[in-house]
Short mmCIF file of N, CA and C in Angstrom, two decimals:
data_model
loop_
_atom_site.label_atom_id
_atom_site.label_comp_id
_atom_site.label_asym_id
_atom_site.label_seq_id
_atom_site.Cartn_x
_atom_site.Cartn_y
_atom_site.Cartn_z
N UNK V 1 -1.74 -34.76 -28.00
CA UNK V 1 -2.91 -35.17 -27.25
C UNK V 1 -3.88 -35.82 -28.21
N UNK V 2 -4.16 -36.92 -27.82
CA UNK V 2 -5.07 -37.70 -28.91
C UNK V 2 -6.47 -38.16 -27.92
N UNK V 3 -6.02 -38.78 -26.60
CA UNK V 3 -7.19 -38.58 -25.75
C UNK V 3 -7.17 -38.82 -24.07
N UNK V 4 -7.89 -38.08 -23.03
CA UNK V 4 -7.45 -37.64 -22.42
C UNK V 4 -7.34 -38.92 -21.18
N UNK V 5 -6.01 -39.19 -20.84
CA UNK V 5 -5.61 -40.58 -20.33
C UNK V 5 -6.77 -40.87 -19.07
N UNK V 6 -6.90 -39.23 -18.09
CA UNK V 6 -7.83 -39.99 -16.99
C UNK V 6 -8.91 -40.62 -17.47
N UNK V 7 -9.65 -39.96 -18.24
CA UNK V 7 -11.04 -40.26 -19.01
C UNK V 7 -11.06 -41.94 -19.15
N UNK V 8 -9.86 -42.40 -20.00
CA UNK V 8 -10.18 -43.53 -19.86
C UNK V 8 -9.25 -44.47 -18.73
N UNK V 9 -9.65 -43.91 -18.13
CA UNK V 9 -8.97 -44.62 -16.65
C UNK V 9 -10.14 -44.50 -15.91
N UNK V 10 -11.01 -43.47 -16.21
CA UNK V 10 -12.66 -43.58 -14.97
C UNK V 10 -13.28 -44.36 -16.05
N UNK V 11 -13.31 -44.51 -17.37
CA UNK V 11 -13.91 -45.80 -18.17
C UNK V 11 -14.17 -46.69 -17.43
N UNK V 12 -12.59 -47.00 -17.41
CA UNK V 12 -12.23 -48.68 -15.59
C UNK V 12 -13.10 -48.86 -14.40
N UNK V 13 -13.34 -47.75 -14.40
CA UNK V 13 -13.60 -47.46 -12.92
C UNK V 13 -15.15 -47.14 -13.09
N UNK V 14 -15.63 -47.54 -14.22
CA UNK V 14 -17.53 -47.31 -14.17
C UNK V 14 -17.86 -45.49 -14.42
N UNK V 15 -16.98 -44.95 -15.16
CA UNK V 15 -17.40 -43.62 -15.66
C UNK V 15 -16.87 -43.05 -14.06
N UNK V 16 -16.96 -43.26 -12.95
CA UNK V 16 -16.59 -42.58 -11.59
C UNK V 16 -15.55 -41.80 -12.07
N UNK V 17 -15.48 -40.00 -12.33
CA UNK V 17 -14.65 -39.02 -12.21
C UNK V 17 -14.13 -38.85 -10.89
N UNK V 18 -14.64 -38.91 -10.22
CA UNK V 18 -14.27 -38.91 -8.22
C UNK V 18 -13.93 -40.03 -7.90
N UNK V 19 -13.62 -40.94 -8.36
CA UNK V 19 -12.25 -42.05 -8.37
C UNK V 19 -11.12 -41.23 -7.78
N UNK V 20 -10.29 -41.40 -6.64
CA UNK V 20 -9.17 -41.31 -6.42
C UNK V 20 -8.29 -41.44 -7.50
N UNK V 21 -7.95 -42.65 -8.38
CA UNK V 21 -7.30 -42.55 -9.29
C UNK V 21 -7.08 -41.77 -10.50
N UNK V 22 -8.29 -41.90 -10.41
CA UNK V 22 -8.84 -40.94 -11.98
C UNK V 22 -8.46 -39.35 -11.18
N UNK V 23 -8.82 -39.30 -10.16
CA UNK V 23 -8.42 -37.53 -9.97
C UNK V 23 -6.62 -37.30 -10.15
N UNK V 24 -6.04 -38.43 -9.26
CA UNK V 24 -4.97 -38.35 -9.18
C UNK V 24 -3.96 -38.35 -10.93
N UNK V 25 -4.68 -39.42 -11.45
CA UNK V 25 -4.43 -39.17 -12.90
C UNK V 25 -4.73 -38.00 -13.67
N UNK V 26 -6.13 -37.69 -13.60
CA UNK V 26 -5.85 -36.20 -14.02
C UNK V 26 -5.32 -34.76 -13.80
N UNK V 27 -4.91 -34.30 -12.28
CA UNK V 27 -3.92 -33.84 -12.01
C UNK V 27 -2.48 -33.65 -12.57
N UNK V 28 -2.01 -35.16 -12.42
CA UNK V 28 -0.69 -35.76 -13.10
C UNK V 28 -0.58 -34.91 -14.44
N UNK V 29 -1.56 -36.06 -15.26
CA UNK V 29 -2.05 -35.16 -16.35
C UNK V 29 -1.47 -33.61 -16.81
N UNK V 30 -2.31 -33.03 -16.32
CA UNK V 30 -1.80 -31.37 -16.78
C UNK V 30 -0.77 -30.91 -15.99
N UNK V 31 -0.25 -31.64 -15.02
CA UNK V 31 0.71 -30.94 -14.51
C UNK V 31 2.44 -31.43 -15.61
N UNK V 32 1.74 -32.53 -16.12
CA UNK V 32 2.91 -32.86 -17.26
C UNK V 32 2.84 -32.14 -18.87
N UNK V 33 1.51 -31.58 -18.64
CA UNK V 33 1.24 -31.34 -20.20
C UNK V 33 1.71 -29.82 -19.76
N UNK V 34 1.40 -29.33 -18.31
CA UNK V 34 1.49 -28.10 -18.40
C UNK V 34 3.43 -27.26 -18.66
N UNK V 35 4.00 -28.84 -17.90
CA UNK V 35 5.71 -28.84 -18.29
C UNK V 35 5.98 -28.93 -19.65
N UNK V 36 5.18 -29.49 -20.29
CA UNK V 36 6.05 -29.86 -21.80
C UNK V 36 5.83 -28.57 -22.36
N UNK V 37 6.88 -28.10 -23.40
CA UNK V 37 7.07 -27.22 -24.29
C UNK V 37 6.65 -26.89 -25.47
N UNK V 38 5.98 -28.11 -26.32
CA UNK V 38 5.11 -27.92 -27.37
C UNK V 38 4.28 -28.99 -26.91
N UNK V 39 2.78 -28.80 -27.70
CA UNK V 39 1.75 -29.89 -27.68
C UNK V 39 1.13 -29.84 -28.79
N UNK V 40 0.76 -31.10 -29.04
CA UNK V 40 0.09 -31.13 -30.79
C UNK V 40 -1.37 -31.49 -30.09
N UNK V 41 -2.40 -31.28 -30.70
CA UNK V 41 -3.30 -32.52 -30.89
C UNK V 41 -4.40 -32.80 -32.07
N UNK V 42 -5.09 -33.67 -32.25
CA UNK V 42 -5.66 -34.17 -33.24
C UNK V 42 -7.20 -33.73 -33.64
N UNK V 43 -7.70 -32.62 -32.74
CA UNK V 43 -8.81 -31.77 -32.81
C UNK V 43 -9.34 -30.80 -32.35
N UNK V 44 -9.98 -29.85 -33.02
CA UNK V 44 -10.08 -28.41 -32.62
C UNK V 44 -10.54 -28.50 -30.91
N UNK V 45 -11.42 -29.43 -30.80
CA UNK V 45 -12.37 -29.38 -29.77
C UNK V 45 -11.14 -30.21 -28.39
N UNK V 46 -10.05 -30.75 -29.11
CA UNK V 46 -9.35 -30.80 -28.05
C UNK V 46 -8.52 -29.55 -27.55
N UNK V 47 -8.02 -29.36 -28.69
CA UNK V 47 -7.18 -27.82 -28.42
C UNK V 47 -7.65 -27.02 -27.94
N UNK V 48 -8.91 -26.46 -27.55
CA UNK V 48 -9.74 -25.91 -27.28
C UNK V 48 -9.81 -26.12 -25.79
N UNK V 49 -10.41 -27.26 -25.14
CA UNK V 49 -10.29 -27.98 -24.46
C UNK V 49 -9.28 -27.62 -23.19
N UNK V 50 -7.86 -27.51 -24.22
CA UNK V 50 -6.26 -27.72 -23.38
C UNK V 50 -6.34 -26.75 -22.96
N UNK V 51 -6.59 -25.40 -24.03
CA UNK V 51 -6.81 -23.99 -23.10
C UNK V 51 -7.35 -23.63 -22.51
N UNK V 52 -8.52 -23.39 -22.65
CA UNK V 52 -9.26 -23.17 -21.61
C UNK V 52 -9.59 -23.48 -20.03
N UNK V 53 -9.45 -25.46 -20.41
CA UNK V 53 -9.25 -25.81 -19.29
C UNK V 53 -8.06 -26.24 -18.13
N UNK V 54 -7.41 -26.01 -19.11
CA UNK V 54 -5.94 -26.60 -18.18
C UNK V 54 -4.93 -24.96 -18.85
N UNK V 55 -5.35 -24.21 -19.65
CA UNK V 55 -4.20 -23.30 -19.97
C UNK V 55 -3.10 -24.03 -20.57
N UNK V 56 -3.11 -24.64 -21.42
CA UNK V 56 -1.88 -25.35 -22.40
C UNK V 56 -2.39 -25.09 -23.57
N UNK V 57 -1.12 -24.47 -24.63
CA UNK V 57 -1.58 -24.09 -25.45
C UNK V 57 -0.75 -25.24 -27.17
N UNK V 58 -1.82 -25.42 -27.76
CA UNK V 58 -1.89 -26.71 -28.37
C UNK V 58 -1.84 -26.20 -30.22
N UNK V 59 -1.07 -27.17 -31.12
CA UNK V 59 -1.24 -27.22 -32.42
C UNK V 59 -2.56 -27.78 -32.70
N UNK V 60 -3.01 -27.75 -33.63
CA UNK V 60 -3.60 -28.93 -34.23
C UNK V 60 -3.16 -29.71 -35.31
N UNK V 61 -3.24 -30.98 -35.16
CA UNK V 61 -2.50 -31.98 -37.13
C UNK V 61 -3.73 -32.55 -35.99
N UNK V 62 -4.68 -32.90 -37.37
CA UNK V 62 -5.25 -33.29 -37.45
C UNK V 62 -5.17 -35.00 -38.14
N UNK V 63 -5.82 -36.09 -36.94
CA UNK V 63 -5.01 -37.75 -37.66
C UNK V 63 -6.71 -38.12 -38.05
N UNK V 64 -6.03 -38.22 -39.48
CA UNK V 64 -6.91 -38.96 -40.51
C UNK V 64 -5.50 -39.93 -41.23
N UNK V 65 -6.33 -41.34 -42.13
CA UNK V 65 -5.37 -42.17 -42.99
C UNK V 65 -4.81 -41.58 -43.60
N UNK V 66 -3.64 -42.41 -44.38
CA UNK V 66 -3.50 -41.44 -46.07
C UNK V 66 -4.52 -41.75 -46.67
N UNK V 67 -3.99 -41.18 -47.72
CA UNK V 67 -5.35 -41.57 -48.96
C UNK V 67 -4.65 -42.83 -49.76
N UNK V 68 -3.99 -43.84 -49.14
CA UNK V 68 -4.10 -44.76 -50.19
C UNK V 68 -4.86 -45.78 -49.18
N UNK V 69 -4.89 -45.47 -47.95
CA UNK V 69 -5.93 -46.29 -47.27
C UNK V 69 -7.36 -46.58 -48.14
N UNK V 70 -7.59 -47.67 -47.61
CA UNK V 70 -9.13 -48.17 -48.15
C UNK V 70 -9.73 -49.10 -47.17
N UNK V 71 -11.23 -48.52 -47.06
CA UNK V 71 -12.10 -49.90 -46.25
C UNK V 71 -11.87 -51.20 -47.24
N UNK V 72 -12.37 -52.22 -46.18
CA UNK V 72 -12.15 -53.96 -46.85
C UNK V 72 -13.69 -53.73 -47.18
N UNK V 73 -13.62 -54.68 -47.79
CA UNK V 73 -14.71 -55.18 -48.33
C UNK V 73 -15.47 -56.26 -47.24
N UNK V 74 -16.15 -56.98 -47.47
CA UNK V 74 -16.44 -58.01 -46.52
C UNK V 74 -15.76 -59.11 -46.63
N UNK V 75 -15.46 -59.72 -47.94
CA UNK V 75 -14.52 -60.81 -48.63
C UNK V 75 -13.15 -60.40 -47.88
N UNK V 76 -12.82 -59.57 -47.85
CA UNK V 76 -11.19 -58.85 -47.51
C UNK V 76 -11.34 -59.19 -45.90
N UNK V 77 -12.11 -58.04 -45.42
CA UNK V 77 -12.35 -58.61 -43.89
C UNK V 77 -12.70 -59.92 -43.12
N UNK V 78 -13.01 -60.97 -44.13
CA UNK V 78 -12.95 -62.14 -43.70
C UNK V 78 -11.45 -62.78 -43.94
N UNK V 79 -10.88 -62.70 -45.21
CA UNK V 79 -9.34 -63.22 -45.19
C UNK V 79 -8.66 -62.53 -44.04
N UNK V 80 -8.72 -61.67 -43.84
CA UNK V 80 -7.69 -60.84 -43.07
C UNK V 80 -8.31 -61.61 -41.74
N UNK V 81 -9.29 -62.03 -40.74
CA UNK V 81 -9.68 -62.24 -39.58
C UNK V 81 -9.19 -63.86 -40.01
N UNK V 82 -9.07 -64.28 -40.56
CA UNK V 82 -8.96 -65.94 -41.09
C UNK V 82 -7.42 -66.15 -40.49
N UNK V 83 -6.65 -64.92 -41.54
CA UNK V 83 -5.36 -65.06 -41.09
C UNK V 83 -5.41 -64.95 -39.96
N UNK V 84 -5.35 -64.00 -39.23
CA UNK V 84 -5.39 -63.41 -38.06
C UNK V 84 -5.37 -64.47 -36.94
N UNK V 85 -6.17 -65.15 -37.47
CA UNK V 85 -6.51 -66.50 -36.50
C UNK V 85 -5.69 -67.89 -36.82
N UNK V 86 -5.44 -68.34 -38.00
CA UNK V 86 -4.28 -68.64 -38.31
C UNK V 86 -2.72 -68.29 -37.31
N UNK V 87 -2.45 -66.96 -37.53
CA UNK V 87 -1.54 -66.61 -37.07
C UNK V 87 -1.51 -66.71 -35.37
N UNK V 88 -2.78 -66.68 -34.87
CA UNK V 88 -2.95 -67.19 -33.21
C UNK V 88 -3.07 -65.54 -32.29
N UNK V 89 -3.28 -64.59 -33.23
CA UNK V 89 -3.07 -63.14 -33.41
C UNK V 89 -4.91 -63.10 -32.05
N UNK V 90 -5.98 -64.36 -32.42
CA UNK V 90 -7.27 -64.06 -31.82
C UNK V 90 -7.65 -65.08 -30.77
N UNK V 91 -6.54 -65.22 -30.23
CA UNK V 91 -6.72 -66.35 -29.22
C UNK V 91 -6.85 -65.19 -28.10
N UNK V 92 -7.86 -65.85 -27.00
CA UNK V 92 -8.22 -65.49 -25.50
C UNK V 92 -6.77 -65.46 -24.52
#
């Protein structure tokens, strides 16, 4: 579990939780999480979350980079968007 699919499905829908969809999606939701056999997710406050509110009981691995990750610089973040566009990667 990294984040919770209806949530951003009432995003779509103007934050509306009482969206038909969004209910129907979140239903779906735990009724699939509540079938699966293990569940990971990526924060206490989700795991937390799974139990309490839906009764699924959750790992945590926590997703951070490695450590050979690094922010760009601004120089870097401009080559890289240059390419990017080059490559046709920022076309509409």
């Amino acid at each position: 579990w990294h984040n919770m699919g209806y949530t951003l499905l009432a995003i779509r829908f103007g934050n509306r939780m009482s969206h038909p969809f969004v209910k129907f999606a979140r239903m779906y939701e735990r009724i699939v999480g509540l079938s699966s056999d293990e569940s990971i997710c990526v924060t206490e406050a989700m795991r937390s979350f799974l139990e309490k509110q839906w009764g699924i009981s959750a790992k945590v691995m926590h997703d951070h980079p490695p450590r050979h990750f690094k922010s760009l610089g601004t120089n870097e973040k401009h080559e890289l968007f240059l390419r990017l566009e080059r490559g046709g990667c920022l076309r509409e």
